[in-house]
Amino acid sequence: MNLRRVVVTGLGALTPIGNTVPEFWNSLSTGVSGAAPITRFDATLFKTQFACEVKNLDVEQFIDRKEARKMDLFTQMGLIAADEAIKDAGLDLEKINLHRAGVIMGSGIGGLRSFQDEVTDFARGDGTPRFNPFFIPKMIADICAGFISIRYGFRGPNFVTVSACASATNAIIDAFNYIRLNKADIFITGGTEATITEAGVGGFNALKALSQRNDSPTTASRPFDKDRDGFVLGEGAGCLILEDYEHAKARGAKIYAELVGGGMTADAYHITAPHPEGEGASNVMKHALEDAEMQPEDIDYVNVHGTSTPLGDISEVKAIQKVFGEHAYKINISSTKSMTGHLLGAAGAIEAIASILAIKNSLIPPTINHFTDDEEFDPRLNLTFNKAQKREIRAALSNTFGFGGHNASIIFKKITE
Amino acid sequence: MSEIAQKVKAIIVDKLGVEESEVTPEASFTNDLGADSLDTVELIMEFEKEFNLSIPDDQAEQIGTVGQAISYLEANVK
């Protein structure tokens, strides 16, 4: 079967280090941290009192107040990122076949704030079941994809992918496959997440997953550093416009990069701990390479999952060395979570964007906050510490791994005729 | 305007995102103020919360305009 080629023709990003794609890239390339004390609620009693929040967001600039009220923050963020991506792609909605245009958005959790508030309200009452009719539609994880389709009239495949921190990558792979298989021509895809709430921070704290470096939020996310102590919770959204190559060419679209492969595996090991030898992680990178019909030597950059947890970073690097062998010493590896924090179900989307822009700009965004070497990591590896590095990138691989043992990897390639 | 009427108007302005001048007694939630069926359910719920009463479904269905809401509440709020 002849598979169609799939390219990226539009990007949208709403992140803790920039509310648009250009701002996001500017922060990535200069090594800015998005972490700061939590403002979304009073975190005084929490073990972790900081996070990577989206800043200076004026929702009503993008969404009518009446409509915005019916949406959880995760949906609002997804819509805002989708809007930027659609505009960036220069899509004329009158001219494309909207029945061949779909939306697949990842979200690890969905409307956590809406769920928390509504249930708390009920619990505080006298037992009378008085639930807001918008409670369920605000909370459900698929609703962002629904709102995007309503706004732009995209009538093709439409759903959410949920695989914790791999959600957005799974979304991108699904969209990629539907276009390759000629089931649709164009997709808005990516992910969105907004879980900086009492329940979100409290829940991740209970798992001992979050950094507790309250005295220095901006240096807390320090992947591969000896003193890393957990991830920093982030929020935001990323959207990519994926398009059939011929379709994009026919309408004269600008093309950022080609999406050439995706891999998906499971650890089948533990609900939250990574496989100690990174078995699922090495398999997923191999699958992505096979899918792309590429060799490890064809990759120049790996944007790692690299959340800054003590165990996760080690097993991922082991997996990379297993897959890439000697070539592991020739690639650049970096964790952009050192700057953005961990956007959970949106992580795969903003890291895909980081990888694409790295290719386009021939610049590897850094792993900031490196202070002390950890002997667990082979010093011959180039983990792109602290400063961006200039480099021609033929292809970049982006990893995401989620609680439940879900692994998903994608490969973007510099566009060639 | 009664205190009840003022509160009703304020809830409608807030929930439906309309101008206060549009909220006339004759105005229909769905035909004039742009509410869909979910908005209407939410309005009834907000009235129940604000005035601390329970409006049975069969009576809620009879409340389609601003005036009807005000009359119902004026008659039933203790």
XYZ file of C-alpha atoms in Angstrom:
495
model
C 0.000 0.000 0.000
C 1.256 3.429 -0.941
C 1.317 5.737 2.039
C 0.950 9.464 1.504
C 3.552 11.924 2.801
C 2.561 14.149 5.710
C 3.945 17.614 6.394
C 3.586 20.267 9.075
C 2.139 23.502 7.715
C 1.071 25.421 10.811
C 2.003 25.786 14.479
C 0.342 27.228 17.565
C 1.715 27.349 21.101
C 0.485 28.685 24.418
C 3.167 27.813 26.945
C 4.678 28.840 30.279
C 7.557 30.454 28.358
C 5.636 32.193 25.588
C 2.041 32.674 24.496
C 2.764 32.425 20.765
C 5.123 30.287 18.675
C 7.678 33.090 18.104
C 7.745 33.939 21.832
C 8.017 30.252 22.707
C 10.965 29.766 20.352
C 12.679 32.899 21.602
C 12.552 31.573 25.176
C 13.617 28.076 24.115
C 16.644 29.310 22.263
C 17.739 31.639 25.063
C 17.107 29.211 27.922
C 14.284 30.845 29.896
C 12.551 29.060 32.779
C 8.771 29.318 33.074
C 8.622 28.348 36.747
C 7.312 30.685 39.459
C 5.215 30.563 42.636
C 1.697 29.243 41.992
C -0.914 31.957 41.449
C -3.883 29.795 40.425
C -4.666 28.889 44.038
C -3.260 29.370 47.524
C -0.543 26.718 47.706
C 0.696 27.595 51.192
C -0.106 24.162 52.604
C 1.299 22.200 49.666
C 4.671 20.475 49.524
C 5.209 22.071 46.132
C 4.309 25.743 45.886
C 5.483 26.585 42.359
C 4.677 25.544 38.830
C 5.076 26.590 35.205
C 1.912 28.594 34.605
C 0.880 30.335 31.406
C 1.259 34.062 32.058
C -0.696 37.175 31.044
C -3.440 35.220 29.325
C -6.426 37.298 28.269
C -8.898 34.600 27.231
C -11.567 37.064 26.145
C -9.239 38.443 23.508
C -9.758 35.104 21.732
C -13.065 33.725 22.976
C -16.337 35.529 23.613
C -16.999 35.839 27.358
C -20.275 33.948 27.164
C -18.624 31.031 25.352
C -15.484 31.077 27.488
C -17.588 30.645 30.616
C -18.698 27.231 29.359
C -15.136 26.013 28.920
C -12.534 24.728 31.315
C -9.139 26.404 31.042
C -7.746 23.388 29.184
C -10.291 23.905 26.396
C -9.692 27.649 26.257
C -5.957 27.074 25.911
C -6.431 24.447 23.203
C -8.672 26.782 21.216
C -6.195 29.648 21.468
C -3.330 27.461 20.225
C -5.520 26.075 17.434
C -6.356 29.615 16.356
C -2.686 30.509 15.998
C -1.974 27.305 14.066
C -4.864 27.808 11.633
C -3.772 31.377 10.941
C -0.138 30.348 10.635
C -1.073 27.675 8.081
C -2.841 30.300 5.974
C -5.810 27.981 5.605
C -8.705 29.320 3.596
C -11.628 27.511 5.202
C -13.814 28.289 2.197
C -11.496 26.439 -0.126
C -10.597 23.234 1.706
C -12.872 20.203 1.913
C -13.970 20.427 5.542
C -15.252 16.851 5.464
C -11.623 15.782 4.960
C -10.385 17.962 7.836
C -10.214 16.512 11.344
C -9.244 17.351 14.908
C -7.375 15.063 17.296
C -6.282 16.701 20.536
C -4.539 14.926 23.386
C -5.250 15.638 27.021
C -4.040 13.598 29.950
C -6.768 14.587 32.358
C -9.276 17.086 30.950
C -11.185 19.658 32.988
C -9.709 19.004 36.397
C -10.540 22.487 37.731
C -14.188 22.118 36.658
C -14.408 18.664 38.205
C -12.795 19.775 41.441
C -14.952 22.898 41.840
C -18.261 21.263 41.025
C -17.730 18.245 43.253
C -16.436 20.422 46.095
C -19.541 22.572 45.761
C -21.766 19.513 45.973
C -19.891 18.115 48.957
C -20.292 21.394 50.820
C -24.068 21.427 50.275
C -26.851 19.566 52.044
C -26.838 16.656 49.616
C -29.296 18.200 47.135
C -27.914 17.209 43.746
C -27.594 20.603 42.100
C -25.090 20.208 39.286
C -24.434 22.790 36.623
C -25.539 21.562 33.178
C -22.129 22.582 31.833
C -20.276 20.500 34.410
C -19.918 17.373 32.258
C -19.247 19.157 28.955
C -16.653 21.364 30.660
C -14.870 18.444 32.236
C -14.738 15.741 29.571
C -11.348 15.442 27.919
C -12.682 15.317 24.340
C -14.518 18.619 24.516
C -11.614 20.725 23.240
C -11.571 18.746 19.988
C -15.327 19.297 19.802
C -15.058 23.060 20.307
C -12.302 23.335 17.684
C -14.477 21.538 15.127
C -17.437 23.788 15.945
C -15.313 26.912 15.523
C -13.710 25.953 12.206
C -16.261 23.551 10.745
C -13.804 20.645 10.519
C -16.146 17.706 9.952
C -13.702 14.811 9.631
C -12.443 12.470 12.393
C -12.698 14.140 15.790
C -11.622 12.842 19.176
C -9.217 13.067 22.099
C -6.347 10.740 22.869
C -5.677 9.990 26.540
C -2.390 8.328 27.441
C -1.220 10.571 30.282
C 1.986 12.372 29.311
C 2.101 10.661 25.918
C -1.383 11.932 24.940
C -0.349 14.638 22.490
C 2.163 12.400 20.725
C -0.506 9.735 20.367
C -2.796 12.401 18.914
C -0.154 13.449 16.381
C 0.506 9.814 15.387
C -3.209 9.155 14.910
C -3.610 12.239 12.727
C -0.467 11.246 10.788
C -1.876 7.776 10.121
C -5.288 8.990 8.950
C -3.633 11.303 6.440
C -1.154 8.648 5.308
C -4.028 6.219 4.811
C -5.952 8.784 2.755
C -8.809 8.999 5.277
C -8.399 12.768 5.588
C -6.262 15.560 4.104
C -5.666 17.836 7.036
C -5.711 17.778 10.828
C -5.457 20.141 13.733
C -3.661 18.028 16.295
C -1.609 18.359 19.453
C -2.565 18.576 23.089
C -3.773 20.755 25.898
C -3.625 20.526 29.679
C -4.478 22.692 32.700
C -4.025 20.841 35.970
C -2.444 23.441 38.230
C -5.194 23.072 40.818
C -5.293 21.850 44.404
C -6.227 18.374 43.184
C -3.530 18.355 40.511
C -0.643 19.518 42.665
C -1.850 17.552 45.696
C -2.273 14.419 43.629
C 1.164 14.585 42.029
C 2.717 15.493 45.374
C 1.213 12.349 46.866
C 2.942 10.379 44.114
C 6.213 12.089 45.095
C 6.500 13.089 41.452
C 7.004 16.851 41.819
C 10.113 18.829 42.656
C 9.851 20.501 46.061
C 12.587 23.069 45.463
C 10.365 25.902 46.715
C 13.303 28.200 47.417
C 14.354 28.230 43.772
C 11.528 27.482 41.318
C 13.442 28.522 38.193
C 16.207 25.973 38.815
C 13.896 23.174 39.969
C 13.433 21.476 36.594
C 16.964 20.131 36.062
C 16.907 16.992 33.934
C 20.099 14.856 34.187
C 21.461 16.931 37.069
C 22.639 14.966 40.089
C 20.293 16.903 42.385
C 17.109 16.628 40.337
C 14.147 15.938 42.599
C 11.093 15.575 40.409
C 9.224 17.343 37.635
C 7.716 20.811 37.636
C 4.046 20.876 36.727
C 3.270 22.955 33.659
C 0.168 23.914 31.692
C -0.624 25.066 28.196
C -1.357 23.845 24.712
C 0.332 23.124 21.417
C -1.243 22.627 18.002
C 0.159 21.425 14.707
C -1.493 21.532 11.330
C -0.646 18.242 9.628
C -1.388 18.011 5.947
C -1.053 15.678 3.013
C 2.097 16.805 1.180
C 0.376 17.098 -2.205
C -2.510 19.008 -0.645
C -0.076 21.425 0.988
C 1.888 21.877 -2.233
C -1.270 22.449 -4.266
C -2.319 25.359 -2.082
C 1.214 26.776 -1.919
C 1.501 26.296 1.845
C 4.719 26.970 3.726
C 6.123 23.692 5.012
C 7.979 23.480 8.306
C 9.043 19.843 8.215
C 7.912 16.380 7.269
C 6.492 13.951 9.829
C 8.050 10.666 8.801
C 7.410 8.146 11.559
C 5.667 7.305 14.788
C 6.122 4.527 17.321
C 3.882 3.353 20.157
C 4.641 0.765 22.841
C 3.805 -0.136 26.424
C 6.170 -0.941 29.277
C 3.761 -3.565 30.679
C 5.609 -3.103 33.930
C 4.263 -0.595 36.534
C 1.597 2.119 36.716
C 3.961 4.997 37.454
C 7.573 3.757 37.544
C 9.484 3.475 34.268
C 10.964 0.133 33.276
C 14.443 0.218 34.886
C 16.201 -0.742 31.651
C 13.964 1.518 29.573
C 12.657 -1.408 27.586
C 9.401 0.187 26.418
C 11.334 3.386 25.712
C 13.959 1.724 23.529
C 11.319 -0.274 21.688
C 9.271 2.796 20.921
C 12.245 4.626 19.411
C 13.056 1.546 17.311
C 9.460 1.380 16.115
C 9.483 5.049 15.175
C 12.710 4.564 13.201
C 11.319 1.484 11.441
C 8.114 3.331 10.642
C 10.160 6.164 9.143
C 12.385 3.663 7.300
C 15.373 5.349 8.895
C 18.522 4.231 10.670
C 19.651 5.576 14.057
C 22.464 7.362 12.163
C 19.872 9.487 10.349
C 18.866 11.238 13.577
C 20.737 14.342 14.788
C 18.586 15.437 17.711
C 16.539 13.673 20.390
C 14.092 15.829 22.328
C 13.727 13.611 25.383
C 10.808 13.063 27.690
C 13.391 13.967 30.389
C 11.100 15.150 33.156
C 13.820 15.645 35.818
C 12.731 12.698 37.950
C 15.468 10.569 39.549
C 14.489 7.309 37.795
C 12.862 8.422 34.554
C 15.881 10.315 33.208
C 18.175 7.339 33.774
C 15.998 4.752 32.065
C 15.415 7.035 29.073
C 19.124 7.653 28.545
C 19.805 3.915 28.839
C 17.174 3.369 26.178
C 18.729 5.979 23.887
C 22.160 4.336 24.219
C 20.659 0.945 23.485
C 18.977 2.189 20.304
C 21.659 4.530 19.011
C 24.808 2.684 20.109
C 27.950 4.615 19.105
C 25.844 7.176 17.264
C 24.421 8.256 20.650
C 27.649 10.221 21.128
C 27.101 12.119 17.902
C 23.547 13.300 18.484
C 22.341 16.228 20.546
C 20.003 15.301 23.369
C 18.021 17.934 25.248
C 15.092 18.260 27.596
C 13.053 21.370 26.926
C 11.076 20.527 30.082
C 13.971 22.170 31.913
C 12.373 25.415 30.671
C 8.670 24.659 30.133
C 8.028 22.288 33.004
C 5.949 19.229 32.288
C 2.745 19.937 30.376
C 1.530 16.331 30.784
C -0.933 15.644 27.956
C 0.258 18.719 26.045
C 3.975 17.950 26.435
C 4.232 15.959 23.208
C 2.731 18.849 21.254
C 4.993 21.634 22.462
C 8.011 19.345 22.236
C 7.079 18.422 18.682
C 6.998 22.151 17.963
C 10.373 22.598 19.684
C 11.813 19.783 17.529
C 10.361 21.211 14.317
C 11.679 24.704 15.060
C 15.062 23.241 15.986
C 15.229 21.678 12.517
C 14.020 24.845 10.833
C 16.408 27.143 12.725
C 19.368 24.721 12.929
C 19.554 25.256 16.663
C 19.247 22.763 19.530
C 17.356 24.233 22.492
C 19.256 23.558 25.718
C 18.717 21.508 28.857
C 19.016 24.393 31.302
C 19.788 24.171 35.020
C 22.756 21.865 34.834
C 24.899 22.337 37.929
C 26.316 18.985 38.963
C 27.174 15.974 36.825
C 25.514 12.705 37.709
C 27.775 9.674 37.191
C 24.693 7.732 36.063
C 25.044 9.469 32.697
C 27.832 8.695 30.234
C 29.901 11.931 30.016
C 30.437 11.326 26.305
C 26.783 12.105 25.634
C 25.945 15.619 24.506
C 23.010 16.571 26.727
C 23.102 20.182 25.437
C 23.572 21.647 28.880
C 22.710 25.251 29.667
C 23.199 26.850 26.224
C 21.608 26.265 22.844
C 23.923 24.704 20.236
C 24.006 25.506 16.533
C 23.687 22.439 14.384
C 22.268 21.362 11.055
C 19.518 18.861 11.893
C 18.478 16.339 9.269
C 15.900 14.694 11.521
C 14.732 14.954 15.127
C 13.054 12.376 17.328
C 10.734 13.361 20.189
C 9.905 11.001 23.057
C 6.971 11.027 25.453
C 6.160 8.487 28.148
C 3.025 8.388 30.288
C 1.838 6.949 33.589
C 0.385 3.566 32.747
C 3.536 2.705 30.836
C 2.502 4.333 27.533
C 5.349 5.312 25.212
C 5.085 7.296 21.996
C 7.820 8.716 19.743
C 7.711 10.708 16.551
C 10.299 11.704 13.978
C 10.355 14.958 12.015
C 12.613 15.441 9.026
C 13.888 18.476 7.187
C 11.696 18.868 4.162
C 13.105 17.621 0.858
C 11.428 17.455 -2.548
C -38.382 46.988 40.390
C -38.550 44.431 43.206
C -35.405 43.075 44.772
C -36.195 39.690 43.240
C -36.512 41.215 39.778
C -33.188 42.969 40.159
C -31.414 39.771 41.179
C -33.032 37.820 38.344
C -31.873 40.407 35.837
C -28.338 40.369 37.201
C -28.156 36.565 36.914
C -29.388 36.675 33.316
C -26.929 39.393 32.341
C -24.085 37.412 33.893
C -24.951 33.959 32.573
C -26.136 34.868 29.089
C -23.661 37.659 28.513
C -26.374 40.091 27.345
C -26.859 43.814 27.921
C -29.106 44.820 30.798
C -31.316 46.794 28.424
C -32.187 43.594 26.543
C -33.510 41.924 29.675
C -37.102 43.109 29.421
C -40.054 41.250 30.995
C -41.216 39.993 27.572
C -37.762 38.792 26.492
C -37.637 35.048 25.825
C -34.486 33.295 26.977
C -34.188 31.252 23.799
C -35.694 33.524 21.157
C -34.424 36.906 22.311
C -31.469 36.361 24.627
C -29.599 33.668 22.703
C -29.907 30.892 25.286
C -29.812 27.256 24.247
C -31.431 24.458 26.244
C -28.384 24.049 28.509
C -28.253 27.774 29.236
C -31.898 27.648 30.290
C -31.255 24.749 32.655
C -28.341 26.676 34.124
C -30.483 29.778 34.652
C -33.102 27.805 36.572
C -30.326 26.307 38.666
C -28.901 29.717 39.430
C -32.358 30.962 40.487
C -32.663 27.959 42.791
C -29.295 28.701 44.342
C -29.824 32.435 44.690
C -33.299 32.178 46.201
C -32.757 28.914 48.025
C -35.713 27.007 46.662
C -36.303 24.044 44.423
C -38.187 24.518 41.156
C -39.845 21.263 40.006
C -39.112 20.299 36.376
C -42.707 20.680 35.204
C -42.797 24.235 36.531
C -39.305 25.068 35.239
C -40.535 24.177 31.757
C -43.157 26.919 32.040
C -40.508 29.590 32.643
C -39.489 30.851 29.226
C -39.293 34.620 29.642
C -37.768 37.066 32.076
C -41.232 38.094 33.284
C -42.292 34.493 33.872
C -39.176 33.890 35.963
C -39.785 36.980 38.059
C -43.479 36.172 38.614
C -42.717 32.595 39.580
C -40.047 33.622 42.040
C -42.104 36.459 43.531
C -44.908 33.991 44.175
C -42.731 31.217 45.566
C -39.793 32.779 47.371
C -40.541 32.955 51.099
